[in-house]
Amino acid sequence: MSVKIVNVATQLPDFYRETKDILPFLDVWLANHDDRFKRKVKKIFEGANVDKRYSIMSPEEVFSLHSFEERNAIYSREMIVLGEKVLIKALQKANWKPETLDYIITVSCTGIMIPSLDAYLINSLQLKQDIVRLPVTEMGCVGGVSGIIYAKNFLKANPNKRAAVITVESPTATFQLEDYSMANIVSAAIFGDGAACVLLSSHQEDVGPTILDESMYHFYDKEHMMGFELTNKGLKMVLDIEVPDTIEEHFPSILIPFLKRNQLEIKDIDHLIFHPGGKKIVNLVEGLFSEFDKNIDDTKEVLRLFGNMSSATVLYVLERMMNTPKQKGEKGLMLSFGPGFTAQRVLLEF
């Protein structure tokens, strides 16, 4: 009995700005800093390879709201809106009725909601009353792949069931107005807001790429590298400069044994579905794969068009991949990194 990804849907919030239109807001934010520092910050924004980013808030709100309570209230309200829209879009695309879902996983790390998003979706879409819920809240950028892994394991153990993985993220809601650290600046330069939904099935009649295998890889003693600190002003970004070097060091261990147990090598992978964490990590992974004549063009394009939307981003890459023609039997590899520090992988067959 196989588990298939039936479709992917994505949803963007209403507000958006091109990077060039964000620069004047930086002048106001950095008004009390010297010109050299201002130029450095603008150079980071201009060199982030992000042309546009979307947000649940207007730029005026992003650069003026100090209170965690204010930002989190907007986050909670808008995540429900985005989550409902993207789930409805995915269900309509698959021609599924809401009550046919057996398992709902909601993923987010950029705000706090209790009850979690899934409870609101159960009520608004009248999902079945015995649906199994799993909110995933602390996995960061790797949460989208994590959700797929959890859904696959549930469906593998339960034939003829259907699952939805909904990721909703607003990194702009975590922006810290009084934090002028490189971690806060770099995250502001590369992140944007967005939502995505993946539908999976263990019904024999449902079609889509088959999940052949999945696995998590955990780095020892690297908890400090990525995450959030909860402060009185909200969620403060933690982003260590050693992330790219750590990924490069562990890259063979992350990929080679995982592929080997499926009787594959990197050369056998036709499609790379890689999370665009940021320019440095994208350039690093692109270089590591280029020697095998593989590209991550879809990853770079998602970063350019939307920025890093945390857990939702890799699902935007997956959607682009699924929207292009494939030969039967082609292989795809999903790969994402997140707090912990962790790397997670899903092997697909189209």
mmCIF file of C-alpha atoms in Angstrom:
data_model
loop_
_atom_site.group_PDB
_atom_site.id
_atom_site.type_symbol
_atom_site.label_atom_id
_atom_site.label_comp_id
_atom_site.label_asym_id
_atom_site.label_seq_id
_atom_site.Cartn_x
_atom_site.Cartn_y
_atom_site.Cartn_z
ATOM 1 C CA MET A 1 0.000 0.000 0.000
ATOM 2 C CA SER A 2 1.539 3.289 -1.129
ATOM 3 C CA VAL A 3 1.127 6.851 0.115
ATOM 4 C CA LYS A 4 0.777 9.526 -2.557
ATOM 5 C CA ILE A 5 0.967 13.309 -2.667
ATOM 6 C CA VAL A 6 -2.218 14.219 -4.516
ATOM 7 C CA ASN A 7 -1.619 17.947 -4.900
ATOM 8 C CA VAL A 8 -0.141 21.116 -3.467
ATOM 9 C CA ALA A 9 -1.850 24.496 -3.188
ATOM 10 C CA THR A 10 -0.339 27.811 -2.098
ATOM 11 C CA GLN A 11 -1.798 31.073 -0.804
ATOM 12 C CA LEU A 12 -0.208 34.490 -0.341
ATOM 13 C CA PRO A 13 -1.384 37.329 1.930
ATOM 14 C CA ASP A 14 -2.662 40.622 0.518
ATOM 15 C CA PHE A 15 0.242 42.965 1.253
ATOM 16 C CA TYR A 16 3.441 42.858 -0.785
ATOM 17 C CA ARG A 17 6.370 45.070 -1.692
ATOM 18 C CA GLU A 18 9.336 44.768 -3.995
ATOM 19 C CA THR A 19 12.648 45.007 -2.204
ATOM 20 C CA LYS A 20 13.404 48.412 -3.701
ATOM 21 C CA ASP A 21 10.212 49.726 -2.119
ATOM 22 C CA ILE A 22 11.277 48.490 1.328
ATOM 23 C CA LEU A 23 14.502 50.525 1.338
ATOM 24 C CA PRO A 24 12.849 53.866 2.299
ATOM 25 C CA PHE A 25 11.377 52.180 5.390
ATOM 26 C CA LEU A 26 14.893 51.165 6.390
ATOM 27 C CA ASP A 27 15.911 54.843 6.423
ATOM 28 C CA VAL A 28 13.256 55.572 9.017
ATOM 29 C CA TRP A 29 14.023 52.445 11.059
ATOM 30 C CA LEU A 30 17.761 53.181 11.086
ATOM 31 C CA ALA A 31 17.452 56.948 11.560
ATOM 32 C CA ASN A 32 19.646 56.974 14.678
ATOM 33 C CA HIS A 33 22.450 54.949 13.105
ATOM 34 C CA ASP A 34 25.427 56.160 11.094
ATOM 35 C CA ASP A 35 25.456 56.170 7.311
ATOM 36 C CA ARG A 36 27.943 53.312 7.097
ATOM 37 C CA PHE A 37 25.638 50.988 9.028
ATOM 38 C CA LYS A 38 22.645 52.072 6.912
ATOM 39 C CA ARG A 39 24.549 51.273 3.718
ATOM 40 C CA LYS A 40 25.510 47.869 5.116
ATOM 41 C CA VAL A 41 21.893 47.004 5.949
ATOM 42 C CA LYS A 42 20.631 48.140 2.546
ATOM 43 C CA LYS A 43 23.343 46.092 0.848
ATOM 44 C CA ILE A 44 22.111 43.007 2.730
ATOM 45 C CA PHE A 45 18.557 43.613 1.504
ATOM 46 C CA GLU A 46 19.656 44.329 -2.070
ATOM 47 C CA GLY A 47 21.929 41.279 -2.192
ATOM 48 C CA ALA A 48 19.517 38.762 -0.657
ATOM 49 C CA ASN A 49 18.221 37.534 -4.067
ATOM 50 C CA VAL A 50 14.663 38.319 -2.918
ATOM 51 C CA ASP A 51 12.881 40.618 -5.374
ATOM 52 C CA LYS A 52 9.515 40.649 -3.595
ATOM 53 C CA ARG A 53 7.993 39.501 -0.344
ATOM 54 C CA TYR A 54 4.420 39.227 0.905
ATOM 55 C CA SER A 55 3.125 40.042 4.363
ATOM 56 C CA ILE A 56 0.008 39.796 6.528
ATOM 57 C CA MET A 57 0.771 43.397 7.571
ATOM 58 C CA SER A 58 1.409 46.610 5.669
ATOM 59 C CA PRO A 59 5.023 47.842 5.729
ATOM 60 C CA GLU A 60 3.859 50.705 7.930
ATOM 61 C CA GLU A 61 2.652 48.179 10.515
ATOM 62 C CA VAL A 62 5.781 46.036 10.244
ATOM 63 C CA PHE A 63 7.984 49.051 10.982
ATOM 64 C CA SER A 64 5.824 50.567 13.716
ATOM 65 C CA LEU A 65 4.183 47.905 15.888
ATOM 66 C CA HIS A 66 6.288 47.370 19.000
ATOM 67 C CA SER A 67 3.976 45.135 21.006
ATOM 68 C CA PHE A 68 4.157 41.348 20.805
ATOM 69 C CA GLU A 69 0.463 41.320 21.719
ATOM 70 C CA GLU A 70 -0.425 43.497 18.713
ATOM 71 C CA ARG A 71 1.668 41.469 16.268
ATOM 72 C CA ASN A 72 0.494 38.114 17.562
ATOM 73 C CA ALA A 73 -3.154 39.194 17.367
ATOM 74 C CA ILE A 74 -2.675 39.988 13.666
ATOM 75 C CA TYR A 75 -0.811 36.708 13.203
ATOM 76 C CA SER A 76 -3.628 34.684 14.810
ATOM 77 C CA ARG A 77 -6.336 36.397 12.779
ATOM 78 C CA GLU A 78 -4.560 36.179 9.431
ATOM 79 C CA MET A 79 -3.287 32.617 9.839
ATOM 80 C CA ILE A 80 -6.895 31.453 10.146
ATOM 81 C CA VAL A 81 -7.774 33.348 6.952
ATOM 82 C CA LEU A 82 -4.790 31.992 4.995
ATOM 83 C CA GLY A 83 -5.198 28.467 6.357
ATOM 84 C CA GLU A 84 -8.839 28.270 5.353
ATOM 85 C CA LYS A 85 -8.186 29.693 1.884
ATOM 86 C CA VAL A 86 -5.328 27.336 1.085
ATOM 87 C CA LEU A 87 -7.105 24.233 2.390
ATOM 88 C CA ILE A 88 -10.236 25.030 0.364
ATOM 89 C CA LYS A 89 -8.067 25.628 -2.713
ATOM 90 C CA ALA A 90 -6.332 22.257 -2.316
ATOM 91 C CA LEU A 91 -9.599 20.374 -1.696
ATOM 92 C CA GLN A 92 -11.232 21.919 -4.763
ATOM 93 C CA LYS A 93 -8.171 21.098 -6.859
ATOM 94 C CA ALA A 94 -8.445 17.437 -5.792
ATOM 95 C CA ASN A 95 -12.242 17.411 -5.999
ATOM 96 C CA TRP A 96 -12.384 16.196 -2.397
ATOM 97 C CA LYS A 97 -15.111 17.054 0.075
ATOM 98 C CA PRO A 98 -13.828 18.441 3.419
ATOM 99 C CA GLU A 99 -15.453 15.614 5.361
ATOM 100 C CA THR A 100 -13.312 13.024 3.545
ATOM 101 C CA LEU A 101 -10.194 14.148 5.439
ATOM 102 C CA ASP A 102 -9.080 11.791 8.208
ATOM 103 C CA TYR A 103 -5.960 13.569 9.455
ATOM 104 C CA ILE A 104 -5.078 17.266 9.662
ATOM 105 C CA ILE A 105 -1.604 18.596 10.411
ATOM 106 C CA THR A 106 -1.112 22.343 10.850
ATOM 107 C CA VAL A 107 2.401 23.770 10.848
ATOM 108 C CA SER A 108 3.602 27.174 12.053
ATOM 109 C CA CYS A 109 6.448 28.580 14.151
ATOM 110 C CA THR A 110 6.024 32.361 13.769
ATOM 111 C CA GLY A 111 3.323 33.025 16.359
ATOM 112 C CA ILE A 112 1.343 31.486 19.186
ATOM 113 C CA MET A 113 -2.243 30.212 18.908
ATOM 114 C CA ILE A 114 -4.153 28.100 21.432
ATOM 115 C CA PRO A 115 -6.358 26.510 20.234
ATOM 116 C CA SER A 116 -4.229 25.847 17.179
ATOM 117 C CA LEU A 117 -5.256 26.536 13.599
ATOM 118 C CA ASP A 118 -6.642 23.029 13.003
ATOM 119 C CA ALA A 119 -9.427 23.611 15.548
ATOM 120 C CA TYR A 120 -10.653 26.639 13.601
ATOM 121 C CA LEU A 121 -10.516 24.742 10.298
ATOM 122 C CA ILE A 122 -12.519 21.851 11.739
ATOM 123 C CA ASN A 123 -15.295 24.282 12.603
ATOM 124 C CA SER A 124 -15.226 26.533 9.542
ATOM 125 C CA LEU A 125 -15.100 23.652 7.006
ATOM 126 C CA GLN A 126 -17.140 21.209 9.112
ATOM 127 C CA LEU A 127 -14.451 18.531 9.001
ATOM 128 C CA LYS A 128 -15.412 15.190 10.531
ATOM 129 C CA GLN A 129 -15.681 15.234 14.313
ATOM 130 C CA ASP A 130 -13.296 12.298 14.769
ATOM 131 C CA ILE A 131 -10.556 13.722 12.532
ATOM 132 C CA VAL A 132 -7.057 13.246 13.972
ATOM 133 C CA ARG A 133 -5.283 16.545 14.729
ATOM 134 C CA LEU A 134 -1.571 17.287 14.945
ATOM 135 C CA PRO A 135 -0.323 20.876 15.372
ATOM 136 C CA VAL A 136 3.410 21.184 14.634
ATOM 137 C CA THR A 137 4.709 24.387 16.197
ATOM 138 C CA GLU A 138 8.440 24.360 16.860
ATOM 139 C CA MET A 139 10.145 22.881 13.785
ATOM 140 C CA GLY A 140 10.922 26.124 11.951
ATOM 141 C CA CYS A 141 11.786 25.916 8.260
ATOM 142 C CA VAL A 142 11.808 22.116 8.297
ATOM 143 C CA GLY A 143 8.168 21.928 9.445
ATOM 144 C CA GLY A 144 6.699 21.445 5.968
ATOM 145 C CA VAL A 145 8.793 18.344 5.321
ATOM 146 C CA SER A 146 8.144 17.176 8.907
ATOM 147 C CA GLY A 147 4.381 17.412 8.303
ATOM 148 C CA ILE A 148 4.686 15.287 5.171
ATOM 149 C CA ILE A 149 6.688 12.683 7.105
ATOM 150 C CA TYR A 150 4.108 12.539 9.914
ATOM 151 C CA ALA A 151 1.236 12.303 7.416
ATOM 152 C CA LYS A 152 2.984 9.557 5.461
ATOM 153 C CA ASN A 153 3.496 7.462 8.586
ATOM 154 C CA PHE A 154 -0.153 7.852 9.605
ATOM 155 C CA LEU A 155 -1.403 6.946 6.137
ATOM 156 C CA LYS A 156 0.991 4.010 5.797
ATOM 157 C CA ALA A 157 -0.492 2.557 8.981
ATOM 158 C CA ASN A 158 -4.079 3.368 7.945
ATOM 159 C CA PRO A 159 -5.115 2.291 4.422
ATOM 160 C CA ASN A 160 -7.808 4.232 2.568
ATOM 161 C CA LYS A 161 -7.319 7.456 4.513
ATOM 162 C CA ARG A 162 -6.655 11.051 3.502
ATOM 163 C CA ALA A 163 -4.528 13.753 5.128
ATOM 164 C CA ALA A 164 -3.922 17.482 4.789
ATOM 165 C CA VAL A 165 -0.727 19.253 5.816
ATOM 166 C CA ILE A 166 -1.301 23.016 6.111
ATOM 167 C CA THR A 167 1.633 25.360 6.702
ATOM 168 C CA VAL A 168 0.968 29.006 7.606
ATOM 169 C CA GLU A 169 3.825 31.357 8.396
ATOM 170 C CA SER A 170 4.379 35.068 9.063
ATOM 171 C CA PRO A 171 8.064 35.766 9.708
ATOM 172 C CA THR A 172 7.285 39.482 9.339
ATOM 173 C CA ALA A 173 5.248 39.193 12.560
ATOM 174 C CA THR A 174 8.500 38.294 14.358
ATOM 175 C CA PHE A 175 10.434 41.361 13.180
ATOM 176 C CA GLN A 176 12.011 43.129 16.172
ATOM 177 C CA LEU A 177 12.009 46.933 15.899
ATOM 178 C CA GLU A 178 14.574 47.446 18.643
ATOM 179 C CA ASP A 179 16.929 44.648 17.558
ATOM 180 C CA TYR A 180 19.692 45.799 15.206
ATOM 181 C CA SER A 181 21.591 42.504 15.273
ATOM 182 C CA MET A 182 22.696 40.813 12.068
ATOM 183 C CA ALA A 183 20.318 37.909 12.774
ATOM 184 C CA ASN A 184 17.301 40.241 12.824
ATOM 185 C CA ILE A 185 18.492 42.200 9.792
ATOM 186 C CA VAL A 186 19.319 39.138 7.689
ATOM 187 C CA SER A 187 16.012 37.467 8.568
ATOM 188 C CA ALA A 188 14.116 40.643 7.635
ATOM 189 C CA ALA A 189 15.975 40.702 4.304
ATOM 190 C CA ILE A 190 15.233 37.101 3.312
ATOM 191 C CA PHE A 191 11.874 36.220 4.899
ATOM 192 C CA GLY A 192 8.294 36.725 3.704
ATOM 193 C CA ASP A 193 4.848 35.402 4.632
ATOM 194 C CA GLY A 194 2.839 32.653 2.960
ATOM 195 C CA ALA A 195 0.783 29.478 3.309
ATOM 196 C CA ALA A 196 0.689 26.099 1.575
ATOM 197 C CA CYS A 197 -1.313 22.889 1.734
ATOM 198 C CA VAL A 198 -0.354 19.349 0.704
ATOM 199 C CA LEU A 199 -2.993 16.643 0.333
ATOM 200 C CA LEU A 200 -1.868 13.025 0.778
ATOM 201 C CA SER A 201 -3.720 9.738 0.422
ATOM 202 C CA SER A 202 -3.449 6.009 0.998
ATOM 203 C CA HIS A 203 -6.511 5.342 -1.204
ATOM 204 C CA GLN A 204 -5.554 3.143 -4.135
ATOM 205 C CA GLU A 205 -7.635 5.212 -6.573
ATOM 206 C CA ASP A 206 -5.997 8.529 -5.633
ATOM 207 C CA VAL A 207 -3.032 9.446 -7.838
ATOM 208 C CA GLY A 208 0.123 11.484 -7.443
ATOM 209 C CA PRO A 209 3.827 11.102 -6.702
ATOM 210 C CA THR A 210 4.503 8.178 -4.366
ATOM 211 C CA ILE A 211 6.522 8.678 -1.185
ATOM 212 C CA LEU A 212 9.188 5.981 -1.356
ATOM 213 C CA ASP A 213 11.047 6.845 1.819
ATOM 214 C CA GLU A 214 11.567 9.562 4.420
ATOM 215 C CA SER A 215 14.091 10.245 7.132
ATOM 216 C CA MET A 216 15.290 12.813 9.664
ATOM 217 C CA TYR A 217 18.953 13.587 10.356
ATOM 218 C CA HIS A 218 19.799 15.302 13.643
ATOM 219 C CA PHE A 219 23.041 17.195 14.257
ATOM 220 C CA TYR A 220 24.534 16.774 17.734
ATOM 221 C CA ASP A 221 25.216 19.836 19.912
ATOM 222 C CA LYS A 222 23.907 22.385 17.389
ATOM 223 C CA GLU A 223 20.797 23.646 19.200
ATOM 224 C CA HIS A 224 22.218 27.178 19.286
ATOM 225 C CA MET A 225 22.406 27.586 15.512
ATOM 226 C CA MET A 226 18.808 28.424 14.598
ATOM 227 C CA GLY A 227 15.495 29.213 16.255
ATOM 228 C CA PHE A 228 13.683 31.886 18.266
ATOM 229 C CA GLU A 229 14.090 33.321 21.734
ATOM 230 C CA LEU A 230 10.789 34.345 23.346
ATOM 231 C CA THR A 231 11.310 37.873 24.692
ATOM 232 C CA ASN A 232 8.980 40.547 26.056
ATOM 233 C CA LYS A 233 8.917 42.005 22.534
ATOM 234 C CA GLY A 234 8.119 38.704 20.846
ATOM 235 C CA LEU A 235 10.020 36.003 18.980
ATOM 236 C CA LYS A 236 13.634 37.042 18.477
ATOM 237 C CA MET A 237 15.470 35.370 15.609
ATOM 238 C CA VAL A 238 18.495 33.178 16.326
ATOM 239 C CA LEU A 239 20.613 32.550 13.225
ATOM 240 C CA ASP A 240 24.246 31.514 13.646
ATOM 241 C CA ILE A 241 26.861 32.248 10.995
ATOM 242 C CA GLU A 242 28.076 28.638 11.167
ATOM 243 C CA VAL A 243 24.914 27.231 9.530
ATOM 244 C CA PRO A 244 26.294 27.021 5.953
ATOM 245 C CA ASP A 245 29.600 25.482 7.063
ATOM 246 C CA THR A 246 27.781 22.910 9.214
ATOM 247 C CA ILE A 247 25.545 21.910 6.300
ATOM 248 C CA GLU A 248 28.553 21.552 3.996
ATOM 249 C CA GLU A 249 30.418 19.439 6.543
ATOM 250 C CA HIS A 250 27.504 17.039 7.039
ATOM 251 C CA PHE A 251 26.191 17.011 3.464
ATOM 252 C CA PRO A 252 27.526 13.565 2.468
ATOM 253 C CA SER A 253 26.146 12.031 5.685
ATOM 254 C CA ILE A 254 22.762 13.656 5.093
ATOM 255 C CA LEU A 255 22.302 12.335 1.566
ATOM 256 C CA ILE A 256 24.470 9.358 0.659
ATOM 257 C CA PRO A 257 23.283 6.777 3.261
ATOM 258 C CA PHE A 258 19.643 7.805 2.739
ATOM 259 C CA LEU A 259 19.876 7.310 -1.010
ATOM 260 C CA LYS A 260 21.986 4.157 -0.671
ATOM 261 C CA ARG A 261 19.311 2.369 1.360
ATOM 262 C CA ASN A 262 17.006 3.002 -1.617
ATOM 263 C CA GLN A 263 19.628 1.657 -4.051
ATOM 264 C CA LEU A 264 20.170 5.160 -5.443
ATOM 265 C CA GLU A 265 22.914 7.726 -5.877
ATOM 266 C CA ILE A 266 22.654 11.494 -6.347
ATOM 267 C CA LYS A 267 23.016 11.012 -10.099
ATOM 268 C CA ASP A 268 19.764 9.001 -10.059
ATOM 269 C CA ILE A 269 17.705 11.922 -8.686
ATOM 270 C CA ASP A 270 15.863 13.792 -11.422
ATOM 271 C CA HIS A 271 14.310 16.626 -9.390
ATOM 272 C CA LEU A 272 15.674 18.486 -6.357
ATOM 273 C CA ILE A 273 13.014 20.041 -4.135
ATOM 274 C CA PHE A 274 15.184 22.064 -1.787
ATOM 275 C CA HIS A 275 14.098 24.611 0.814
ATOM 276 C CA PRO A 276 15.544 28.058 -0.026
ATOM 277 C CA GLY A 277 16.824 29.065 3.392
ATOM 278 C CA GLY A 278 18.659 32.101 2.050
ATOM 279 C CA LYS A 279 21.225 33.171 -0.514
ATOM 280 C CA LYS A 280 24.271 31.658 1.217
ATOM 281 C CA ILE A 281 22.681 28.258 1.781
ATOM 282 C CA VAL A 282 21.185 28.197 -1.721
ATOM 283 C CA ASN A 283 24.566 28.994 -3.279
ATOM 284 C CA LEU A 284 26.237 26.364 -1.119
ATOM 285 C CA VAL A 285 23.776 23.582 -1.992
ATOM 286 C CA GLU A 286 23.752 24.595 -5.648
ATOM 287 C CA GLY A 287 27.534 24.197 -5.697
ATOM 288 C CA LEU A 288 27.376 20.816 -3.978
ATOM 289 C CA PHE A 289 24.811 19.514 -6.477
ATOM 290 C CA SER A 290 26.340 21.112 -9.593
ATOM 291 C CA GLU A 291 29.169 18.601 -9.687
ATOM 292 C CA PHE A 292 26.478 15.978 -10.296
ATOM 293 C CA ASP A 293 24.985 18.120 -13.092
ATOM 294 C CA LYS A 294 21.884 18.885 -10.987
ATOM 295 C CA ASN A 295 20.215 22.285 -10.567
ATOM 296 C CA ILE A 296 17.951 23.904 -7.981
ATOM 297 C CA ASP A 297 16.426 26.492 -10.324
ATOM 298 C CA ASP A 298 12.933 26.161 -8.840
ATOM 299 C CA THR A 299 14.341 26.773 -5.368
ATOM 300 C CA LYS A 300 16.101 29.947 -6.498
ATOM 301 C CA GLU A 301 12.985 31.200 -8.261
ATOM 302 C CA VAL A 302 10.802 30.682 -5.181
ATOM 303 C CA LEU A 303 13.332 32.625 -3.096
ATOM 304 C CA ARG A 304 13.374 35.437 -5.652
ATOM 305 C CA LEU A 305 9.595 35.726 -5.970
ATOM 306 C CA PHE A 306 8.521 35.217 -2.353
ATOM 307 C CA GLY A 307 11.502 35.052 -0.001
ATOM 308 C CA ASN A 308 11.886 32.403 2.694
ATOM 309 C CA MET A 309 8.412 31.672 4.112
ATOM 310 C CA SER A 310 9.757 29.273 6.720
ATOM 311 C CA SER A 311 7.965 25.883 6.692
ATOM 312 C CA ALA A 312 5.773 26.747 3.692
ATOM 313 C CA THR A 313 8.616 27.534 1.301
ATOM 314 C CA VAL A 314 9.678 24.052 0.249
ATOM 315 C CA LEU A 315 6.033 23.314 -0.574
ATOM 316 C CA TYR A 316 6.078 26.207 -3.074
ATOM 317 C CA VAL A 317 9.056 24.474 -4.693
ATOM 318 C CA LEU A 318 7.142 21.178 -4.667
ATOM 319 C CA GLU A 319 4.131 22.849 -6.302
ATOM 320 C CA ARG A 320 6.311 24.203 -9.120
ATOM 321 C CA MET A 321 7.850 20.757 -9.576
ATOM 322 C CA MET A 322 4.472 19.014 -9.719
ATOM 323 C CA ASN A 323 3.152 21.513 -12.266
ATOM 324 C CA THR A 324 5.720 20.483 -14.892
ATOM 325 C CA PRO A 325 5.510 17.307 -17.021
ATOM 326 C CA LYS A 326 7.302 14.253 -15.664
ATOM 327 C CA GLN A 327 8.311 10.886 -17.051
ATOM 328 C CA LYS A 328 6.914 7.932 -15.158
ATOM 329 C CA GLY A 329 9.444 6.647 -12.654
ATOM 330 C CA GLU A 330 11.428 9.873 -12.269
ATOM 331 C CA LYS A 331 12.744 10.483 -8.760
ATOM 332 C CA GLY A 332 12.477 13.631 -6.638
ATOM 333 C CA LEU A 333 14.276 14.478 -3.410
ATOM 334 C CA MET A 334 12.823 16.933 -0.876
ATOM 335 C CA LEU A 335 15.371 18.419 1.511
ATOM 336 C CA SER A 336 14.992 21.003 4.253
ATOM 337 C CA PHE A 337 16.940 22.224 7.283
ATOM 338 C CA GLY A 338 15.628 23.578 10.566
ATOM 339 C CA PRO A 339 16.175 24.221 14.274
ATOM 340 C CA GLY A 340 17.564 21.417 16.311
ATOM 341 C CA PHE A 341 19.714 21.412 14.135
ATOM 342 C CA THR A 342 18.061 18.985 11.738
ATOM 343 C CA ALA A 343 17.888 17.967 8.074
ATOM 344 C CA GLN A 344 14.848 16.105 6.775
ATOM 345 C CA ARG A 345 14.389 14.231 3.534
ATOM 346 C CA VAL A 346 11.549 12.748 1.497
ATOM 347 C CA LEU A 347 12.121 10.568 -1.579
ATOM 348 C CA LEU A 348 9.420 10.731 -4.258
ATOM 349 C CA GLU A 349 8.670 8.750 -7.397
ATOM 350 C CA PHE A 350 6.637 10.488 -10.079
#
